[in-house]
Coordinates of C-alpha atoms in Angstrom, one line a residue:
M19 CA 113.4 92.4 78.9
A20 CA 110.4 90.9 77.1
A21 CA 107.1 92.8 77.5
S22 CA 105.4 89.7 79.2
S23 CA 108.0 89.7 82.0
V24 CA 107.4 93.3 83.0
P25 CA 105.2 93.3 86.1
M26 CA 101.9 95.1 86.0
Q27 CA 101.2 97.3 89.1
L28 CA 98.2 97.8 91.3
Q29 CA 98.4 100.9 93.5
L30 CA 96.3 101.2 96.7
R31 CA 96.1 104.6 98.4
A32 CA 94.6 105.4 101.7
G33 CA 94.5 108.0 104.4
I34 CA 95.2 106.4 107.8
R35 CA 93.9 108.2 110.8
T36 CA 96.1 108.0 113.9
K37 CA 95.0 108.0 117.5
N38 CA 95.7 111.7 117.8
G39 CA 93.4 112.4 114.9
H40 CA 96.0 113.2 112.2
C41 CA 95.7 111.7 108.7
I42 CA 98.7 110.1 107.2
P43 CA 98.7 109.2 103.5
R44 CA 99.8 105.7 102.7
Q45 CA 100.4 103.9 99.5
W46 CA 101.0 100.3 98.7
I47 CA 102.3 99.1 95.3
Y48 CA 101.6 95.5 94.3
N49 CA 103.4 93.9 91.4
L50 CA 101.7 91.2 89.4
T51 CA 103.8 89.2 86.9
D52 CA 102.1 87.6 83.9
G53 CA 101.4 83.9 84.6
S54 CA 101.3 84.3 88.4
T55 CA 98.4 84.7 90.7
D56 CA 100.5 86.2 93.5
L57 CA 100.9 89.9 94.1
R58 CA 104.2 91.0 95.5
T59 CA 104.4 94.1 97.7
E60 CA 107.0 96.6 96.6
G61 CA 109.6 97.0 99.4
R62 CA 108.5 93.8 101.2
P63 CA 110.1 90.9 99.2
H64 CA 108.9 88.2 101.6
M65 CA 105.3 89.2 101.6
K66 CA 102.8 87.3 99.4
T67 CA 99.5 88.9 98.7
E68 CA 96.5 87.1 97.2
L69 CA 93.5 89.0 95.8
F70 CA 90.1 87.3 96.2
F71 CA 87.0 87.8 94.2
S72 CA 84.3 89.9 95.8
T73 CA 80.8 90.7 94.7
C74 CA 81.1 93.9 96.6
S75 CA 82.0 96.5 94.0
S76 CA 83.2 99.1 96.6
G77 CA 85.9 97.0 98.1
I78 CA 88.5 94.3 97.7
I79 CA 89.6 91.3 99.8
L80 CA 93.3 90.5 100.3
K81 CA 95.2 87.8 102.1
E82 CA 98.7 88.8 103.2
T83 CA 101.3 86.2 104.2
D84 CA 104.7 87.2 105.6
V85 CA 107.2 85.7 107.9
G86 CA 105.3 84.6 111.0
Y87 CA 101.8 85.7 110.1
Q88 CA 98.9 85.7 107.7
R89 CA 95.9 87.9 107.6
F90 CA 92.8 88.7 105.6
L91 CA 91.9 92.3 104.9
L92 CA 88.7 93.9 103.6
Y93 CA 89.4 97.3 102.1
N94 CA 86.4 99.4 101.2
R95 CA 85.9 102.9 99.6
L96 CA 83.0 103.5 102.0
P97 CA 83.6 104.3 105.7
H98 CA 80.8 101.9 106.6
P99 CA 80.8 99.0 104.1
P100 CA 77.5 97.4 103.2
E101 CA 76.5 94.6 105.5
K102 CA 76.6 92.1 102.5
C103 CA 80.3 93.0 102.0
V104 CA 81.1 92.3 105.6
E105 CA 79.1 89.0 105.6
E106 CA 80.9 87.9 102.4
F107 CA 84.3 88.6 104.0
Q108 CA 83.4 86.7 107.1
S109 CA 82.0 83.8 105.1
L110 CA 85.2 83.6 103.1
T111 CA 87.5 83.8 106.0
S112 CA 85.5 81.3 108.1
Y113 CA 85.6 78.9 105.3
L114 CA 89.4 79.2 105.3
D115 CA 89.4 78.5 109.0
F116 CA 90.0 82.1 110.3
K117 CA 87.8 82.7 113.3
A118 CA 88.8 86.1 114.8
F119 CA 87.6 89.4 113.3
L120 CA 88.9 92.8 114.2
V121 CA 86.7 95.7 113.2
T122 CA 88.4 99.1 113.5
P123 CA 86.3 101.8 115.1
R124 CA 84.6 104.3 112.7
N125 CA 83.9 107.1 115.1
Q126 CA 85.8 109.8 113.2
E127 CA 85.4 111.3 109.7
T128 CA 87.3 109.6 106.9
C129 CA 90.6 111.1 105.8
E130 CA 90.6 112.9 102.5
L131 CA 92.9 111.7 99.8
S132 CA 94.8 114.2 97.7
S133 CA 94.5 113.8 93.9
N134 CA 98.3 113.4 93.5

């Protein structure tokens, strides 16, 4: 296999807090093939993920499209992203004709990530 056809990988790790307060580690691996702008989620062959430019250095904006749905996601390293990051996200998604926003509650401490 030629070196240019080997996909590069982007790994996102998070601790997801459940309703009962427990933290569950999660990991998503995205494959990016040279010459393509699409990310492919490992283990989900039908899902297409696009990465959008953001001026917010503490976060990223993704658009996920799978069978029957599409959604934009704002991931941030901070539990309370700066307002300019949220405004940029809302501006981008409004421009692309997305009108509804879901903000998850931030009333508990963030989950700690292990260094593994």
